[in-house]
Short mmCIF file of C-alpha atoms in Angstrom, two decimals:
data_model
loop_
_atom_site.label_atom_id
_atom_site.label_comp_id
_atom_site.label_asym_id
_atom_site.label_seq_id
_atom_site.Cartn_x
_atom_site.Cartn_y
_atom_site.Cartn_z
CA MET A 1 147.69 -55.75 134.27
CA SER A 2 146.80 -54.35 137.71
CA ASP A 3 142.98 -53.28 136.40
CA LEU A 4 142.50 -56.98 135.47
CA ALA A 5 143.85 -58.39 138.64
CA GLY A 6 141.67 -55.98 140.85
CA TRP A 7 138.62 -57.10 138.81
CA VAL A 8 139.82 -60.79 139.43
CA ARG A 9 140.34 -60.38 143.05
CA ASP A 10 137.00 -58.83 143.56
CA GLY A 11 135.37 -61.70 141.73
CA LEU A 12 137.12 -64.45 143.76
CA LEU A 13 135.88 -62.74 147.25
CA GLN A 14 132.47 -62.74 145.93
CA ILE A 15 132.91 -66.43 144.42
CA LEU A 16 134.59 -68.05 147.61
CA PRO A 17 132.44 -68.98 150.55
CA ASP A 18 132.69 -66.84 153.87
CA GLY A 19 135.70 -67.73 155.76
CA LEU A 20 137.80 -68.60 152.51
CA ASP A 21 138.72 -64.86 151.93
CA PHE A 22 142.57 -65.72 152.50
CA ILE A 23 143.78 -64.02 149.26
CA PRO A 24 146.94 -61.97 150.37
CA ALA A 25 146.69 -58.24 149.39
CA GLY A 26 150.16 -58.16 147.79
CA LEU A 27 149.64 -61.68 145.68
CA PRO A 28 151.43 -61.08 142.22
CA ASP A 29 149.14 -60.72 139.16
CA TRP A 30 150.16 -63.90 137.71
CA ALA A 31 149.66 -65.99 141.00
CA LEU A 32 146.06 -64.28 141.10
CA LEU A 33 145.16 -65.18 137.66
CA LEU A 34 146.40 -68.78 138.51
CA ALA A 35 144.31 -69.09 141.55
CA ALA A 36 141.33 -67.84 139.74
CA SER A 37 141.88 -70.42 137.06
CA ILE A 38 141.79 -73.35 139.75
CA VAL A 39 138.98 -71.88 141.51
CA ILE A 40 136.90 -71.56 138.26
CA LEU A 41 137.81 -75.38 137.47
CA VAL A 42 136.75 -76.40 140.88
CA VAL A 43 133.55 -74.49 140.69
CA ILE A 44 132.93 -76.14 137.09
CA GLY A 45 133.74 -79.68 138.64
CA LEU A 46 131.16 -79.18 141.58
CA ILE A 47 128.57 -77.94 139.22
CA LEU A 48 129.15 -81.09 137.08
CA ASN A 49 129.25 -83.27 139.81
CA LYS A 50 125.60 -81.77 141.28
CA ILE A 51 124.31 -82.20 137.72
CA LEU A 52 125.29 -86.05 137.61
CA ASP A 53 124.18 -86.56 141.15
CA VAL A 54 120.47 -85.45 139.90
CA ILE A 55 120.64 -87.73 136.86
CA ARG A 56 121.67 -90.48 139.08
CA LYS A 57 118.92 -89.88 141.73
CA SER A 58 116.01 -89.35 138.78
CA ARG A 59 117.18 -92.64 137.27
CA LYS A 60 116.88 -94.38 140.66
CA GLY A 61 113.71 -92.76 141.48
CA PHE A 62 112.22 -93.83 138.10
CA ARG A 63 113.35 -97.10 138.45
CA ASP A 64 112.17 -97.75 141.80
CA SER A 65 108.61 -95.80 141.29
CA GLY A 66 107.71 -98.39 138.46
CA ARG A 67 106.08 -96.03 136.36
CA VAL A 68 107.11 -97.74 133.17
CA LEU A 69 105.23 -101.03 134.04
CA GLY A 70 104.49 -103.75 131.17
CA GLY A 71 104.35 -107.40 131.69
CA GLY A 72 106.71 -109.12 129.18
CA PRO A 73 107.60 -112.69 129.63
CA ILE A 74 109.81 -113.02 132.22
CA GLU A 75 111.99 -116.02 130.70
CA ASP A 76 112.57 -118.84 133.19
CA PRO A 77 111.59 -117.45 136.33
CA SER A 78 113.87 -119.70 138.83
CA PRO A 79 112.43 -121.06 141.98
CA ALA A 80 115.61 -123.23 142.49
CA THR A 81 119.42 -123.19 141.66
CA LYS A 82 121.36 -125.78 140.18
CA GLU A 83 122.38 -127.15 143.40
CA GLY A 84 118.65 -126.99 144.59
CA GLN A 85 117.52 -128.93 141.61
CA ALA A 86 120.19 -131.62 142.07
CA ALA A 87 118.91 -131.80 145.87
CA ILE A 88 115.42 -132.20 144.86
CA GLN A 89 116.27 -134.90 142.33
CA ARG A 90 118.12 -136.65 145.06
CA ARG A 91 115.18 -136.50 147.39
CA LEU A 92 112.87 -137.66 144.79
CA ASP A 93 115.11 -140.58 143.73
CA GLN A 94 115.06 -141.48 147.63
CA PHE A 95 111.71 -141.68 147.64
CA ARG A 96 110.88 -143.57 144.71
CA ALA A 97 113.54 -146.31 145.90
CA GLU A 98 111.95 -146.47 149.49
CA SER A 99 108.84 -148.58 148.60
CA THR A 100 106.50 -149.42 145.56
CA GLU A 101 103.61 -147.69 147.25
CA GLN A 102 105.70 -144.49 147.71
CA ASN A 103 106.65 -144.47 144.28
CA ALA A 104 103.40 -145.15 142.88
CA LYS A 105 101.86 -142.12 144.88
CA ILE A 106 104.70 -139.85 143.91
CA GLU A 107 104.22 -140.72 140.06
CA ALA A 108 100.59 -140.50 140.17
CA ILE A 109 100.81 -137.07 141.97
CA LEU A 110 103.36 -135.75 139.28
CA ALA A 111 101.14 -137.02 136.42
CA ALA A 112 98.12 -135.10 138.12
CA VAL A 113 99.54 -131.74 138.58
CA SER A 114 101.62 -131.64 135.17
CA PRO A 115 100.11 -129.41 132.64
CA PRO A 116 98.49 -130.98 129.81
CA ALA A 117 100.44 -131.71 126.66
CA GLU A 118 99.07 -129.00 124.60
CA ALA A 119 99.99 -126.45 127.39
CA THR A 120 103.28 -124.11 127.36
CA THR A 121 106.06 -125.93 128.54
CA LEU A 122 107.27 -125.04 132.04
CA GLY A 123 110.73 -123.91 132.61
CA VAL A 124 113.18 -126.53 133.96
CA GLU A 125 113.33 -124.59 137.27
CA GLU A 126 109.44 -124.33 137.40
CA GLU A 127 109.47 -128.23 136.89
CA ALA A 128 111.80 -128.47 139.63
CA ALA A 129 109.72 -126.57 141.90
CA LYS A 130 106.54 -128.63 141.14
CA LYS A 131 108.54 -131.81 142.13
CA ASP A 132 109.89 -130.37 145.21
CA ALA A 133 106.02 -129.54 146.05
CA VAL A 134 105.13 -133.05 145.57
CA ILE A 135 108.16 -134.14 147.55
CA ASP A 136 107.07 -132.09 150.39
CA LEU A 137 103.43 -132.75 150.02
CA VAL A 138 104.10 -136.58 150.42
CA SER A 139 106.60 -136.23 153.28
CA ASP A 140 104.12 -134.03 155.15
CA THR A 141 102.55 -136.00 157.81
CA ALA A 142 99.69 -133.27 158.57
CA PRO A 143 96.26 -135.04 158.17
CA ALA A 144 95.08 -132.43 155.43
CA ALA A 145 98.43 -133.00 153.61
CA ILE A 146 97.83 -136.99 153.75
CA GLU A 147 94.41 -136.38 152.57
CA ALA A 148 95.17 -134.03 149.88
CA ALA A 149 98.05 -136.60 148.44
CA GLN A 150 95.52 -139.28 148.30
CA VAL A 151 93.17 -137.29 146.43
CA PHE A 152 95.99 -135.97 144.14
CA ALA A 153 96.90 -139.55 143.34
CA ALA A 154 93.47 -140.74 142.71
CA GLY A 155 93.30 -138.20 140.06
CA ASP A 156 90.77 -135.58 141.64
CA VAL A 157 93.32 -132.60 140.92
CA ARG A 158 90.60 -129.88 141.81
CA ALA A 159 89.67 -131.45 145.12
CA GLY A 160 93.51 -131.76 146.07
CA PHE A 161 93.84 -128.13 145.27
CA ASP A 162 90.84 -127.18 147.22
CA SER A 163 92.09 -129.39 150.34
CA LEU A 164 95.53 -127.48 150.26
CA GLU A 165 93.85 -123.94 149.94
CA GLN A 166 91.92 -124.79 152.89
CA GLU A 167 95.15 -125.79 155.04
CA ALA A 168 96.74 -122.96 153.79
CA ARG A 169 94.11 -120.42 154.92
CA SER A 170 93.80 -122.07 158.18
CA ALA A 171 97.69 -122.16 158.84
CA GLU A 172 98.77 -119.91 161.67
CA THR A 173 102.52 -120.67 161.13
CA GLU A 174 104.34 -121.46 157.92
CA ALA A 175 101.16 -120.03 155.95
CA ALA A 176 103.69 -118.60 153.10
CA VAL A 177 105.32 -121.79 152.51
CA LYS A 178 101.80 -123.55 152.19
CA TRP A 179 100.82 -120.99 149.82
CA ARG A 180 103.91 -121.35 147.86
CA ARG A 181 103.48 -125.06 147.74
CA LEU A 182 99.91 -124.87 146.48
CA GLY A 183 101.47 -122.23 143.80
CA ALA A 184 103.93 -124.37 142.60
CA LEU A 185 101.60 -127.50 142.17
CA ALA A 186 98.75 -125.40 140.41
CA THR A 187 101.45 -123.77 137.93
CA GLY A 188 100.61 -124.85 134.41
CA VAL A 189 97.37 -126.52 135.38
CA ASP A 190 95.29 -123.53 137.24
CA THR A 191 96.65 -120.53 136.42
CA ALA A 192 94.07 -118.61 138.38
CA ARG A 193 94.45 -120.56 141.63
CA ALA A 194 98.31 -120.36 141.10
CA ARG A 195 98.35 -116.55 140.98
CA THR A 196 95.88 -116.44 143.92
CA ALA A 197 98.34 -118.91 146.02
CA TYR A 198 101.28 -116.50 145.29
CA GLU A 199 99.72 -113.31 145.87
CA GLN A 200 98.83 -114.71 149.45
CA ALA A 201 102.45 -115.85 149.76
CA PHE A 202 103.55 -112.35 148.61
CA GLU A 203 101.07 -110.65 151.20
CA LEU A 204 102.73 -112.90 153.91
CA ARG A 205 106.46 -112.78 152.85
CA PRO A 206 107.12 -109.89 150.21
CA GLU A 207 110.75 -110.43 150.88
CA ASP A 208 110.88 -113.83 149.21
CA PHE A 209 112.73 -113.50 146.00
CA TRP A 210 111.17 -116.62 144.09
CA THR A 211 107.46 -115.75 145.04
CA CYS A 212 108.17 -111.83 143.57
CA VAL A 213 109.42 -113.56 140.39
CA GLU A 214 106.73 -116.06 139.94
CA LEU A 215 103.95 -113.72 141.06
CA ALA A 216 105.18 -111.25 138.14
CA ARG A 217 104.93 -113.92 135.72
CA LEU A 218 101.44 -114.98 136.78
CA ARG A 219 100.18 -111.41 136.85
CA ARG A 220 101.45 -110.89 133.32
CA GLN A 221 99.70 -114.01 132.16
CA ALA A 222 96.44 -112.60 133.63
CA GLY A 223 96.83 -109.39 131.82
CA ASP A 224 97.64 -107.53 135.15
CA LEU A 225 100.75 -105.64 133.50
CA SER A 226 101.34 -102.69 136.10
CA ALA A 227 100.93 -105.40 139.13
CA SER A 228 103.32 -107.60 137.17
CA GLY A 229 105.82 -104.49 136.88
CA GLU A 230 105.50 -103.85 140.55
CA ALA A 231 106.23 -107.54 141.38
CA ALA A 232 109.37 -107.61 139.19
CA ILE A 233 110.82 -104.55 140.93
CA ALA A 234 110.01 -105.99 144.12
CA ALA A 235 112.15 -109.05 143.16
CA GLU A 236 114.99 -106.43 142.04
CA LYS A 237 114.81 -105.10 145.42
CA VAL A 238 115.19 -108.26 147.44
CA ALA A 239 117.90 -110.06 144.96
CA ARG A 240 120.83 -111.08 147.16
CA THR A 241 123.04 -113.12 144.80
CA ASP A 242 124.48 -112.50 141.26
CA ARG A 243 122.07 -115.05 139.72
CA GLU A 244 118.98 -113.48 141.61
CA ARG A 245 119.84 -110.09 140.03
CA PHE A 246 120.72 -111.75 136.78
CA ILE A 247 117.08 -112.81 136.74
CA ALA A 248 115.73 -109.60 138.11
CA ASP A 249 117.37 -107.75 135.58
CA THR A 250 115.92 -110.02 132.64
CA GLY A 251 112.66 -109.62 134.33
CA LEU A 252 112.86 -105.80 134.33
CA GLY A 253 114.00 -105.98 130.79
CA ASP A 254 110.97 -107.89 129.75
CA VAL A 255 108.68 -105.41 131.35
CA LEU A 256 110.55 -102.51 129.69
CA VAL A 257 110.28 -104.26 126.24
CA LYS A 258 106.38 -104.67 126.64
CA ALA A 259 106.25 -100.96 127.81
CA GLY A 260 108.05 -99.90 124.57
CA ASP A 261 110.91 -98.64 126.13
CA LEU A 262 113.58 -100.77 123.98
CA SER A 263 116.64 -98.60 125.08
CA GLY A 264 116.05 -99.23 128.67
CA ALA A 265 115.27 -102.88 128.10
CA THR A 266 118.63 -103.12 126.28
CA ALA A 267 120.49 -101.81 129.19
CA ARG A 268 118.70 -104.27 131.50
CA PHE A 269 119.61 -107.15 129.39
CA GLU A 270 123.14 -105.95 128.81
CA ALA A 271 123.61 -105.60 132.71
CA SER A 272 122.12 -109.37 132.89
CA LEU A 273 124.46 -110.33 130.20
CA LYS A 274 127.65 -108.99 132.23
CA VAL A 275 126.43 -111.05 135.31
CA SER A 276 125.77 -114.23 133.31
CA GLU A 277 129.19 -113.81 131.65
CA ARG A 278 130.92 -113.71 134.99
CA LEU A 279 129.00 -116.56 136.44
CA ALA A 280 129.68 -118.43 133.33
CA GLU A 281 133.58 -117.63 133.31
CA THR A 282 133.59 -118.32 137.30
CA ASN A 283 131.79 -121.76 136.72
CA PRO A 284 132.84 -123.13 133.26
CA GLY A 285 131.54 -126.52 134.19
CA SER A 286 127.98 -125.44 135.40
CA ALA A 287 125.28 -126.04 132.49
CA GLU A 288 122.97 -123.72 134.63
CA ALA A 289 125.51 -120.83 134.11
CA GLN A 290 126.22 -121.74 130.55
CA ARG A 291 122.42 -121.76 129.93
CA ASP A 292 121.66 -118.35 131.48
CA LEU A 293 124.56 -116.94 129.67
CA SER A 294 122.71 -118.15 126.23
CA VAL A 295 119.29 -116.63 127.84
CA SER A 296 120.95 -113.25 127.96
CA MET A 297 122.24 -113.42 124.59
CA ASN A 298 118.88 -114.39 123.14
CA LYS A 299 117.10 -111.47 125.13
CA LEU A 300 119.53 -108.93 123.67
CA GLY A 301 118.84 -110.41 120.15
CA ASP A 302 115.12 -110.09 120.78
CA VAL A 303 115.25 -106.76 121.54
CA LEU A 304 117.62 -106.07 118.75
CA VAL A 305 115.17 -107.34 116.44
CA LYS A 306 112.36 -105.04 117.56
CA ALA A 307 115.03 -102.19 117.29
CA GLY A 308 115.31 -103.06 113.63
CA ASP A 309 119.20 -104.14 114.16
CA LEU A 310 118.96 -107.58 112.34
CA SER A 311 123.05 -107.95 111.95
CA GLY A 312 123.28 -107.15 115.83
CA ALA A 313 120.51 -109.61 116.80
CA THR A 314 122.09 -112.29 114.49
CA ALA A 315 125.56 -111.80 115.95
CA ARG A 316 123.61 -112.51 119.55
CA PHE A 317 121.56 -115.40 118.35
CA GLU A 318 124.73 -117.23 116.76
CA ALA A 319 126.71 -116.60 119.99
CA SER A 320 123.92 -118.14 122.21
CA LEU A 321 123.59 -120.96 119.73
CA LYS A 322 127.29 -121.77 120.15
CA VAL A 323 126.73 -122.23 123.84
CA ARG A 324 123.62 -124.29 123.38
CA GLU A 325 125.46 -126.58 120.94
CA ARG A 326 128.12 -127.09 123.39
CA LEU A 327 125.65 -128.11 126.04
CA ALA A 328 123.62 -130.35 123.85
CA GLU A 329 126.93 -131.82 122.84
CA THR A 330 127.96 -132.47 126.48
CA ASN A 331 124.45 -133.53 127.86
CA PRO A 332 123.02 -135.67 124.60
CA GLY A 333 120.41 -137.46 127.11
CA SER A 334 119.02 -133.78 128.18
CA ALA A 335 115.69 -133.05 126.75
CA GLU A 336 116.31 -129.42 127.88
CA ALA A 337 119.28 -129.03 126.32
CA GLN A 338 117.76 -130.29 122.93
CA ARG A 339 115.02 -128.26 123.30
CA ASP A 340 117.07 -125.17 123.97
CA LEU A 341 119.30 -125.91 120.85
CA SER A 342 116.02 -125.97 118.42
CA VAL A 343 114.87 -122.71 120.17
CA SER A 344 118.07 -120.79 119.16
CA MET A 345 117.97 -122.48 115.75
CA ASN A 346 114.33 -121.03 114.98
CA LYS A 347 115.31 -117.61 116.46
CA LEU A 348 118.08 -117.57 114.18
CA GLY A 349 116.15 -118.66 111.01
CA ASP A 350 113.38 -115.99 111.61
CA VAL A 351 116.20 -113.28 111.98
CA LEU A 352 117.63 -114.50 108.73
CA VAL A 353 114.18 -114.82 106.91
CA LYS A 354 113.59 -110.83 107.93
CA ALA A 355 117.18 -109.95 106.84
CA GLY A 356 116.40 -111.82 103.57
CA ASP A 357 118.75 -114.80 103.77
CA LEU A 358 116.21 -117.66 102.85
CA SER A 359 118.83 -120.27 102.32
CA GLY A 360 120.54 -119.74 105.70
CA ALA A 361 117.06 -119.56 107.35
CA THR A 362 116.10 -122.83 105.72
CA ALA A 363 119.30 -124.49 106.85
CA ARG A 364 118.69 -123.35 110.21
CA PHE A 365 114.84 -124.38 110.11
CA GLU A 366 116.02 -128.02 108.84
#
């Protein structure tokens, strides 16, 4: 065994870096072979760690570079949390209660800047952002804001937008806030103007999460898919809360779906599902947290349909439906809860049609 031991000793002395040539000359053969085995395992472990590190860095670089950019729908971009929506509603109720004149002005402006009936329904939080913008406009004492509010209340929407745009362009301070207000008011009414406003806000405050989210959606609507992906990645980078990370993952998942990267999209939607599950478990009484959970399940169901996994998609849609049934039962007067329930039933019906279960699909559609 001495020849083998000598060969092993020479090999170890070549492998070990300078300064570690500490093997005693009289070390028994069995101990030398044991030391060799340990060194070999350590070297293999280091190599595997290097490989994994390269893979991790490659994935991060790919994600941050935004090479795979699509422009899929970012479901329910949210310029407010549930608490924010409640605060907005309280402010709105307070203004309505203050005077008949104030109430009439608010109602007139809300009617003027609401999307036409045939247009796509805005998300609940986009509606909240629009209400907040109306409240901000009505309470703004600046001459330009007072004039714009009067013009909106009179029904001249374009002139109101023009006035606010001129005010935002001339603003030296808080310009980003004014551009975001204009963008929120124009959302669903004048998409081109809304995008221009959010582009300006993004240029001034690229670290504002909700500006990134809204801009990604508006760029996608305009067909600028690459730029939409860049805004979605920007939203991911500035996300701070769990819910913001949920929205960012969902938005990037939509981008990857549009780009045809179903596995990448699935990974994003699964990540957003984990976050929404944690938030729903932590806040069992939060309708927003439960709704976010149902959105995550629907997103996964949609991508599974595209991947041809109809049974997996059916399971996700059924789970989402159960959540939305509970929400509709808990909030019977909520139009949003009823609408969400119908959306889940339609999704489940569609996948059952694809799976050949026509009677099950008919029951859902009915």
